[in-house]
CSV table of C-alpha atoms in Angstrom, one decimal:
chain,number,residue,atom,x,y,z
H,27,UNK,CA,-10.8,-9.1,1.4
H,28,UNK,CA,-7.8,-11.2,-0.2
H,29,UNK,CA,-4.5,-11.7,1.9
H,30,UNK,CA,-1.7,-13.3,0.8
H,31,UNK,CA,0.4,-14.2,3.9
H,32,UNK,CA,3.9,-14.3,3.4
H,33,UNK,CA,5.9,-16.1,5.9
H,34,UNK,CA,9.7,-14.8,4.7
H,35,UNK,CA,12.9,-17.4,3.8
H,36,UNK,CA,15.1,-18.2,1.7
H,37,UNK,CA,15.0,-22.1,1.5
H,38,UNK,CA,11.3,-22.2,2.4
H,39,UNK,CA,9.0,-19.7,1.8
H,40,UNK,CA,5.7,-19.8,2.9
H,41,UNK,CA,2.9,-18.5,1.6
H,42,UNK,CA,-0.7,-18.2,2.0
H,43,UNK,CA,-3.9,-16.7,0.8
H,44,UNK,CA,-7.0,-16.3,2.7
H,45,UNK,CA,-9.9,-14.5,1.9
H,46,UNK,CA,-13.0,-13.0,4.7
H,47,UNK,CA,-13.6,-10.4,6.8
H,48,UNK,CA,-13.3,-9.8,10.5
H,49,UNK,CA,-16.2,-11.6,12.0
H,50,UNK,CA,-16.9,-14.0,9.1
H,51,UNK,CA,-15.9,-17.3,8.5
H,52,UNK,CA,-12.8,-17.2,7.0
H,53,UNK,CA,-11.8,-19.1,3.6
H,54,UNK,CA,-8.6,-20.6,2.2
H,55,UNK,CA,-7.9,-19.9,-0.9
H,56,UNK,CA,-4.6,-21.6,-1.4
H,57,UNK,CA,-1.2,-22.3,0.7
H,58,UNK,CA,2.2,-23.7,-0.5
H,59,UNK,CA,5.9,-23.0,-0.1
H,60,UNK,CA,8.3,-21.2,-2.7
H,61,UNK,CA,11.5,-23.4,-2.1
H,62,UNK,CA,15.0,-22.6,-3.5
H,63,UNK,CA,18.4,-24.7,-3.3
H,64,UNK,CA,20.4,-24.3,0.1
H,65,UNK,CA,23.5,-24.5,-2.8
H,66,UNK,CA,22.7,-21.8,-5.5
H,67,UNK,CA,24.2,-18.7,-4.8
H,68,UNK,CA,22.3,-16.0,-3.6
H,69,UNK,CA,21.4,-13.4,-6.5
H,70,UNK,CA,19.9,-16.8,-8.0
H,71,UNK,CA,17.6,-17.8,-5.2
H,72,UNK,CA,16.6,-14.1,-5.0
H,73,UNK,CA,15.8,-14.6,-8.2
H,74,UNK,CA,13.7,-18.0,-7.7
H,75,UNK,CA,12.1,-16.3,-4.5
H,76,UNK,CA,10.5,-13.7,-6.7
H,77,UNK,CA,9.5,-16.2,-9.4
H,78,UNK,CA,7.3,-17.8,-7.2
H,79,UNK,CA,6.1,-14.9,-5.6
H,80,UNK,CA,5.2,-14.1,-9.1
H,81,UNK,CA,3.1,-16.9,-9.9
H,82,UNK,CA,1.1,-16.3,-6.6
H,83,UNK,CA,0.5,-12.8,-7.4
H,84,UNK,CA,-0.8,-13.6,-11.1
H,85,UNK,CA,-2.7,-17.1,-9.8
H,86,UNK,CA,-4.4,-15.4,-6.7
H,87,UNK,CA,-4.5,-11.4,-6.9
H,88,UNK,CA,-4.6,-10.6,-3.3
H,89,UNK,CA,-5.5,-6.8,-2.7
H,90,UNK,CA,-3.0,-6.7,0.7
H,91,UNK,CA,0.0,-8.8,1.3
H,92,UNK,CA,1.1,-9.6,4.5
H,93,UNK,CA,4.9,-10.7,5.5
H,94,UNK,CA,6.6,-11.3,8.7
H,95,UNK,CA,8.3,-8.3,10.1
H,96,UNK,CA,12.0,-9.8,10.5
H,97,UNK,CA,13.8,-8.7,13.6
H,98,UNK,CA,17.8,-8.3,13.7
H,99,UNK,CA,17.9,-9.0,17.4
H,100,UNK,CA,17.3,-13.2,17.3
H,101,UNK,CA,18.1,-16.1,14.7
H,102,UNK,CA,21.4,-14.4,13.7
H,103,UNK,CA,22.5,-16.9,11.6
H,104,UNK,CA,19.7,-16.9,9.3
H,105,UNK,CA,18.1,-12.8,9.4
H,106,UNK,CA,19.9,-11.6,6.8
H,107,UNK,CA,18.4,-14.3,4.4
H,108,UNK,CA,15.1,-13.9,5.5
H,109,UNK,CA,15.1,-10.1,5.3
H,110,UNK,CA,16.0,-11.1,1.4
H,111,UNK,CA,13.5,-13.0,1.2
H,112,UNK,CA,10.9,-10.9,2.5
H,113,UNK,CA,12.5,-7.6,0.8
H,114,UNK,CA,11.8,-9.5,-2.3
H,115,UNK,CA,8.0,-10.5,-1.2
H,116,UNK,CA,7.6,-7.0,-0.7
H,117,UNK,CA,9.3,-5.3,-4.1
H,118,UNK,CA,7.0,-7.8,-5.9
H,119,UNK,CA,3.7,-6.7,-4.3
H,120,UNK,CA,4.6,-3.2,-3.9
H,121,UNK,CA,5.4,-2.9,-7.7
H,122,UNK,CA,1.9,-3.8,-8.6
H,123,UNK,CA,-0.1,-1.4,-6.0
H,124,UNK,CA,-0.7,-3.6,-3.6
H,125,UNK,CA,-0.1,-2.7,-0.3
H,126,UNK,CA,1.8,-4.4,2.2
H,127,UNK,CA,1.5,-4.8,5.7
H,128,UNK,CA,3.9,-5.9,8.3
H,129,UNK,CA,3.2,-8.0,11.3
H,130,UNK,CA,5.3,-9.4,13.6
H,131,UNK,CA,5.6,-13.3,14.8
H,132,UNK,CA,3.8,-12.2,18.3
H,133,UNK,CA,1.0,-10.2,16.7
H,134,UNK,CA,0.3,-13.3,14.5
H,135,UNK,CA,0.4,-15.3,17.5
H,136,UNK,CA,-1.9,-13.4,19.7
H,137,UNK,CA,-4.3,-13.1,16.5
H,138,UNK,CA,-4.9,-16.6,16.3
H,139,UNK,CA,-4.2,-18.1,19.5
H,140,UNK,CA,-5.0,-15.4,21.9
H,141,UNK,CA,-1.4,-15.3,23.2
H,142,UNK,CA,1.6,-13.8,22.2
H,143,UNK,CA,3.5,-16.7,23.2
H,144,UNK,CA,1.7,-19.3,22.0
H,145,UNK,CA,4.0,-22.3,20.1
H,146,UNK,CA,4.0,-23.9,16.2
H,147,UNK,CA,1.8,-26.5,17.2
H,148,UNK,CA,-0.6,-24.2,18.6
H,149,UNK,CA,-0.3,-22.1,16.0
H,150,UNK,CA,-1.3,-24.9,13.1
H,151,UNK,CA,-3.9,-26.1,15.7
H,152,UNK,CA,-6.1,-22.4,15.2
H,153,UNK,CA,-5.1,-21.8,11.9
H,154,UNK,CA,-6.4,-25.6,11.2
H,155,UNK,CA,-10.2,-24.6,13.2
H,156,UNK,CA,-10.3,-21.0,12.0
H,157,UNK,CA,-10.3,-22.1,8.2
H,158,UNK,CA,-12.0,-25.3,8.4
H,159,UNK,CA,-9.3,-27.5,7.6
H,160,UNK,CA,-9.0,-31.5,7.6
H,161,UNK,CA,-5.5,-31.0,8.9
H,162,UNK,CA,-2.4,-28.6,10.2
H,163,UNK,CA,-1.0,-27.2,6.6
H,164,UNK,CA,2.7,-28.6,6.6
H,165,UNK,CA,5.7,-27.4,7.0
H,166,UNK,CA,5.2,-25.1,9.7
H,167,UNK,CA,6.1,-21.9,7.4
H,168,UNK,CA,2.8,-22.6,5.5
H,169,UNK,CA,0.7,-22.4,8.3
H,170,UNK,CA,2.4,-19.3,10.0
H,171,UNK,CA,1.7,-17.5,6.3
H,172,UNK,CA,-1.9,-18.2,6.5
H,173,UNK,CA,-1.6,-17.4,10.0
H,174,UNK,CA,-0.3,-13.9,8.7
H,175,UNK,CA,-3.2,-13.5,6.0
H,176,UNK,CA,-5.9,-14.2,9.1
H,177,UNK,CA,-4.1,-11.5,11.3
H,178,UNK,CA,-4.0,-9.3,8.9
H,179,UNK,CA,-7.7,-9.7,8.0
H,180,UNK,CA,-8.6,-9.3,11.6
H,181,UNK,CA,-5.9,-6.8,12.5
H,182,UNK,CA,-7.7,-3.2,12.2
H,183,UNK,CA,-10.0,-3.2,8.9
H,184,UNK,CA,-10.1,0.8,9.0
H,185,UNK,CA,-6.5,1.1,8.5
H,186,UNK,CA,-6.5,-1.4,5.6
H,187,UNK,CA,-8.8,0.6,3.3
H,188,UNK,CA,-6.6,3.7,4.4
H,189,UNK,CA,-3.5,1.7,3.2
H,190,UNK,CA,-4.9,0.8,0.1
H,191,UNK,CA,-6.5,4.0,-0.5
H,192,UNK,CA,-2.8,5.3,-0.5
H,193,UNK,CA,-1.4,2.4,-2.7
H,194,UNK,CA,-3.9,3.0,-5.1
H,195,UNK,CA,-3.1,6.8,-5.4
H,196,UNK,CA,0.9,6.1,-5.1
H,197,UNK,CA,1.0,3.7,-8.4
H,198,UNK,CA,-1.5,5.7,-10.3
H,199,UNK,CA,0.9,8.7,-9.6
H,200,UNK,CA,4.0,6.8,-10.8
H,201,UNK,CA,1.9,5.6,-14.0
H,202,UNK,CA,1.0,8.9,-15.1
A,136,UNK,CA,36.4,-6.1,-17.1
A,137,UNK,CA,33.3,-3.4,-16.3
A,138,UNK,CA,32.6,-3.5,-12.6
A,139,UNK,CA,29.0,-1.9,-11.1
A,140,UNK,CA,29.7,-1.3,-7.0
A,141,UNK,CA,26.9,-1.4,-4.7
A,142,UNK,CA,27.2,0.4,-1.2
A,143,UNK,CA,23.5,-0.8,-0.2
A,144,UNK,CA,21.1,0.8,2.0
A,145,UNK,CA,17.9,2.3,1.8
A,146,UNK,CA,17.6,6.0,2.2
A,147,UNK,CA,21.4,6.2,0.3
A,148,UNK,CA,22.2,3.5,-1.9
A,149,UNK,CA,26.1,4.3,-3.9
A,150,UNK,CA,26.7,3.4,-6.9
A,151,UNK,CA,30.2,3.3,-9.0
A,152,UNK,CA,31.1,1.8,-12.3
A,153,UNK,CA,34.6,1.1,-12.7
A,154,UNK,CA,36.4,-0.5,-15.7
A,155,UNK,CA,40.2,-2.2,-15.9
A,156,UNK,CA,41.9,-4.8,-15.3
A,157,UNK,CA,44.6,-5.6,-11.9
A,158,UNK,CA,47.4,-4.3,-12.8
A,159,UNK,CA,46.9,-1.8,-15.0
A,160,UNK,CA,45.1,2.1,-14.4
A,161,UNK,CA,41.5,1.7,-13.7
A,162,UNK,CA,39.2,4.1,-15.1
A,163,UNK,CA,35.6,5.3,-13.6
A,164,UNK,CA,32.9,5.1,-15.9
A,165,UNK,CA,30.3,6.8,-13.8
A,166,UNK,CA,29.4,7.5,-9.9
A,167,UNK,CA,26.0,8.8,-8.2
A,168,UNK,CA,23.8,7.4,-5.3
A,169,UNK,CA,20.1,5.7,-5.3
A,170,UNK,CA,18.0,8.0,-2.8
A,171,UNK,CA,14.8,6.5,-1.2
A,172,UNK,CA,12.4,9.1,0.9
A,173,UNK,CA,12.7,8.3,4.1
A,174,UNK,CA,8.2,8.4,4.7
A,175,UNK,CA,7.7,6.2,2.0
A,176,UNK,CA,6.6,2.7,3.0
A,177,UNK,CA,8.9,0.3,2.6
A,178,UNK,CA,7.9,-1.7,-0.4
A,179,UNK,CA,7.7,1.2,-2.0
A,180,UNK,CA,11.2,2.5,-1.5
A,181,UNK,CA,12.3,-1.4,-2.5
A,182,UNK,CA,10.9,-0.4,-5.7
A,183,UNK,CA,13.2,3.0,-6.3
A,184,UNK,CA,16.2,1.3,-5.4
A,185,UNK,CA,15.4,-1.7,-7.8
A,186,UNK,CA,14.0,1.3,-10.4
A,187,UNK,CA,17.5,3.2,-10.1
A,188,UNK,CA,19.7,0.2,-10.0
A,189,UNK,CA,17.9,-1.1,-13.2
A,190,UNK,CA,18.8,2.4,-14.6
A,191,UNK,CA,22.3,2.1,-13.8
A,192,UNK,CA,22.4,-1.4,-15.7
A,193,UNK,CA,20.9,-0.3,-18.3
A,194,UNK,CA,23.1,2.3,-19.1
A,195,UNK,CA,26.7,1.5,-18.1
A,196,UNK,CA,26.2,-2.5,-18.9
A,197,UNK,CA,28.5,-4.2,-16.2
A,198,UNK,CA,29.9,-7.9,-16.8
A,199,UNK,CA,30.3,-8.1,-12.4
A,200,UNK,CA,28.2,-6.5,-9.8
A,201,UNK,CA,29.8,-6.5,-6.5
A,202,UNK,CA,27.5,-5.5,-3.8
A,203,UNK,CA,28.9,-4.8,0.0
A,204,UNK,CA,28.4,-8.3,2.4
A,205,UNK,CA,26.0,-7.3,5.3
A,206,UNK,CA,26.3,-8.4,8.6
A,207,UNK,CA,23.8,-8.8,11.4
A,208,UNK,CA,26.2,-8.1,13.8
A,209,UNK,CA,26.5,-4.6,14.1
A,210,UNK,CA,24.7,-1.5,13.3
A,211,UNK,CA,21.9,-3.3,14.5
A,212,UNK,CA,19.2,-0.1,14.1
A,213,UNK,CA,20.0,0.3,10.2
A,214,UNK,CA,21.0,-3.7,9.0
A,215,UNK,CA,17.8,-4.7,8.3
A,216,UNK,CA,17.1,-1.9,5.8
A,217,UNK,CA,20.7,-2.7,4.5
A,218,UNK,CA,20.0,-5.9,4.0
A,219,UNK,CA,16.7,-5.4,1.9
A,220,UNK,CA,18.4,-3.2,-0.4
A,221,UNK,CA,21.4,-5.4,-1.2
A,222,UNK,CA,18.4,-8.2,-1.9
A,223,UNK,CA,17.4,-5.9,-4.6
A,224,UNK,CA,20.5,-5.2,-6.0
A,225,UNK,CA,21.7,-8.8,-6.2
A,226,UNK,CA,17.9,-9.5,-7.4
A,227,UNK,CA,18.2,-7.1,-10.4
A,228,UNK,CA,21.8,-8.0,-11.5
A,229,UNK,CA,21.1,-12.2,-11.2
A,230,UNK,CA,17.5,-11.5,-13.2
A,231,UNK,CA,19.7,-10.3,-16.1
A,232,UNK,CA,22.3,-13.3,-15.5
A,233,UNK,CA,25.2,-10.6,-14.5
A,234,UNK,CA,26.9,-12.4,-11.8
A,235,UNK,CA,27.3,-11.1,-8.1
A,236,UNK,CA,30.0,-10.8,-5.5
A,237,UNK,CA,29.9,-10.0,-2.3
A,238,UNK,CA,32.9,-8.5,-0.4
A,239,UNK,CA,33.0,-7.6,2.9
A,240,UNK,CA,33.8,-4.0,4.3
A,241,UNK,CA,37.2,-5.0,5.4
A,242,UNK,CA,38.3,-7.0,2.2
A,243,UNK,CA,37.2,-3.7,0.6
A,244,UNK,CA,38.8,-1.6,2.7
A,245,UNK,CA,42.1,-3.7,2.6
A,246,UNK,CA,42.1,-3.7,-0.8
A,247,UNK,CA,42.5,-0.2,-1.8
A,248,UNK,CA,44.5,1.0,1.4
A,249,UNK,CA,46.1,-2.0,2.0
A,250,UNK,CA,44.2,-1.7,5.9
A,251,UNK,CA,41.2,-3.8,6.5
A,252,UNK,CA,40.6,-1.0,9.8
A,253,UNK,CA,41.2,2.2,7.8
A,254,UNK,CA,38.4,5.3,7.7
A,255,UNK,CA,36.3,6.4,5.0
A,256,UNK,CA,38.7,9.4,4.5
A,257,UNK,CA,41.4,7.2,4.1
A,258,UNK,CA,39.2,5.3,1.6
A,259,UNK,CA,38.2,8.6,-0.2
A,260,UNK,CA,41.6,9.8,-0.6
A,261,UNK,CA,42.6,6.1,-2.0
A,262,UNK,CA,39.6,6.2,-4.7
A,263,UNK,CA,40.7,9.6,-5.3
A,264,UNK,CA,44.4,8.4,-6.2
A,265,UNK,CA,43.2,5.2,-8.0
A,266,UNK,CA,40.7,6.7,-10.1
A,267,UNK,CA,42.8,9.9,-11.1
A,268,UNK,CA,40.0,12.1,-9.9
A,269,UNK,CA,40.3,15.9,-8.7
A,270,UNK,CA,38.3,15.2,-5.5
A,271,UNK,CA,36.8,12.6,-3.7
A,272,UNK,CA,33.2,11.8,-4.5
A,273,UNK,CA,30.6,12.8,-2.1
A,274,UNK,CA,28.7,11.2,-0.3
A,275,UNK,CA,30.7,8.5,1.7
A,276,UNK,CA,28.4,6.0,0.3
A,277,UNK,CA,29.6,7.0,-3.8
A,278,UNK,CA,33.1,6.4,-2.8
A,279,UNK,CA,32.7,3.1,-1.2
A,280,UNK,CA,30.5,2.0,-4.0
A,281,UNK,CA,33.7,2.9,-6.1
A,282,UNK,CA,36.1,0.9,-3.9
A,283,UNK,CA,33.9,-1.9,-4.0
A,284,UNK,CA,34.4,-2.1,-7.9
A,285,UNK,CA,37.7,-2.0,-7.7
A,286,UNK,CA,38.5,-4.6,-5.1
A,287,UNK,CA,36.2,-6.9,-7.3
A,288,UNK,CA,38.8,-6.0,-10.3
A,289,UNK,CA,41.8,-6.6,-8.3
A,290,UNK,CA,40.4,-9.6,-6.1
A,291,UNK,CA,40.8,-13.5,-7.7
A,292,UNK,CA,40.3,-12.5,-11.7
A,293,UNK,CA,40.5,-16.4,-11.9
A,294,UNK,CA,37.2,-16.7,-9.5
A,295,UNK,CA,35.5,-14.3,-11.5
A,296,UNK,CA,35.9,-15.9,-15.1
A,297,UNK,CA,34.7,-19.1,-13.2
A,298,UNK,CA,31.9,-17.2,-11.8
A,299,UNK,CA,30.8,-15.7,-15.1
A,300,UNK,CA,30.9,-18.9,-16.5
A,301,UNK,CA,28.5,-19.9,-14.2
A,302,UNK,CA,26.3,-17.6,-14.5
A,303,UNK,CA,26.1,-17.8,-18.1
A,304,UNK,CA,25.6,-21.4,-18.2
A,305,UNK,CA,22.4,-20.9,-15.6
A,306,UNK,CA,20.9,-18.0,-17.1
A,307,UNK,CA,21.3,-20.0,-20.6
A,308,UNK,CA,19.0,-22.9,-18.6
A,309,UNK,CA,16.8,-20.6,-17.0
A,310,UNK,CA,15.4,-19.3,-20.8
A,311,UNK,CA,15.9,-22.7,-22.2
């Protein structure tokens, strides 16, 4: 299975694809951030964000993307761009029939570190072991999207293949 | 000037085209509302509200979009949603180098009952009275796209030449 992690925002984007299954070893297949200018005005940025999106979509084809369920209740200041952001993650995967899954910061947490709670560092510490790498991926939103791909891979396998049993059957509908 | 109103959200999205210039009678060019089922996933309803807004484009051609400013302050339950829809709306307008305003509810609201606090009957019957029309549209959410057209018309024409200036100037570096 092929996950593209997608860790939601609007000046950085992280995103990261992993491929494995649930009791495997796990594989990374690529991580990077989609970065746009703190002064272009929004529609362009949305714009950019969905470029790069793009381009990992075509490079990788992942057959589930995973984003970072954004709650309204914290980070006021910056929600509404990262629920852009990630509206814009999901319109691009959802447009090709992939499916996409939700998960949110604590899940991801508790996936890879055990514990809901669990901080950054510890988070680029398991992501770091679990995929065999020489170090932490940097900036932090990297590693918290291949955080999200490994969640997701772990995270209930059955209702995956539901999922993109459904997908599948939605975009042939819309096709015919 | 040909002005495409956006009163986002996901399960109603409105829609208005006005044309005119401040200062003269404007005239409405067309109205309706962007429905997403309400059991559909989410990416999936991202992509009818970016199918029907590219419809609208298409076929009415606006030189502004001017989509509704979403805050995280209140309505806490639906803003999320609200927010991913106005990300597509901006997304599809900026792809096709239109440029996008956002107004807030209570410039909008000011603008066409002179009352930044007044009710969406007060802002039906002003619509109503602006547009010459024999009724208010229906729903709430078709009117307000309306009155956001036409406080784009009336606010700053200077900012908007600017503005489309701008955006012509990117979108001709974008291709180049």
């Amino acid at each position: 299975m092929r996950v593209l992690g997608v860790d939601p925002g609007l000046t950085r984007c992280g995103v990261g694809v992993v491929e494995g299954v649930a009791g495997r070893p796990l594989t990374m297949i690529g991580v990077g951030v989609v970065r746009t200018p703190a002064d272009a005005d929004l529609g362009h940025r949305l714009v950019a964000v969905e470029q790069g999106i793009e381009q990992w979509l075509d490079e990788h084809r992942p057959e589930f993307v995973a984003v970072e369920r954004v709650f309204s209740q914290h980070n006021v200041r910056t929600v509404m761009g990262t629920a852009q952001a990630s509206a814009v993650a999901m319109l691009c995967a959802a447009r090709r029939g992939i499916p996409v899954a939700l998960h949110t910061p604590s899940e991801v947490k508790a996936a890879v570190t055990g514990s809901g709670r669990a901080d950054k560092a510890q988070v680029g510490a398991m992501v770091t072991r679990l995929l065999r790498l020489s170090a932490p991926p940097k900036p932090a939103d990297a590693a918290d999207a291949l955080a999200l791909a490994i969640c997701h891979i772990w995270r209930a396998p059955a209702q995956n293949r539901l999922q993109q049993a459904v997908a599948l059957h939605t975009s042939k509908g819309r096709t015919a």
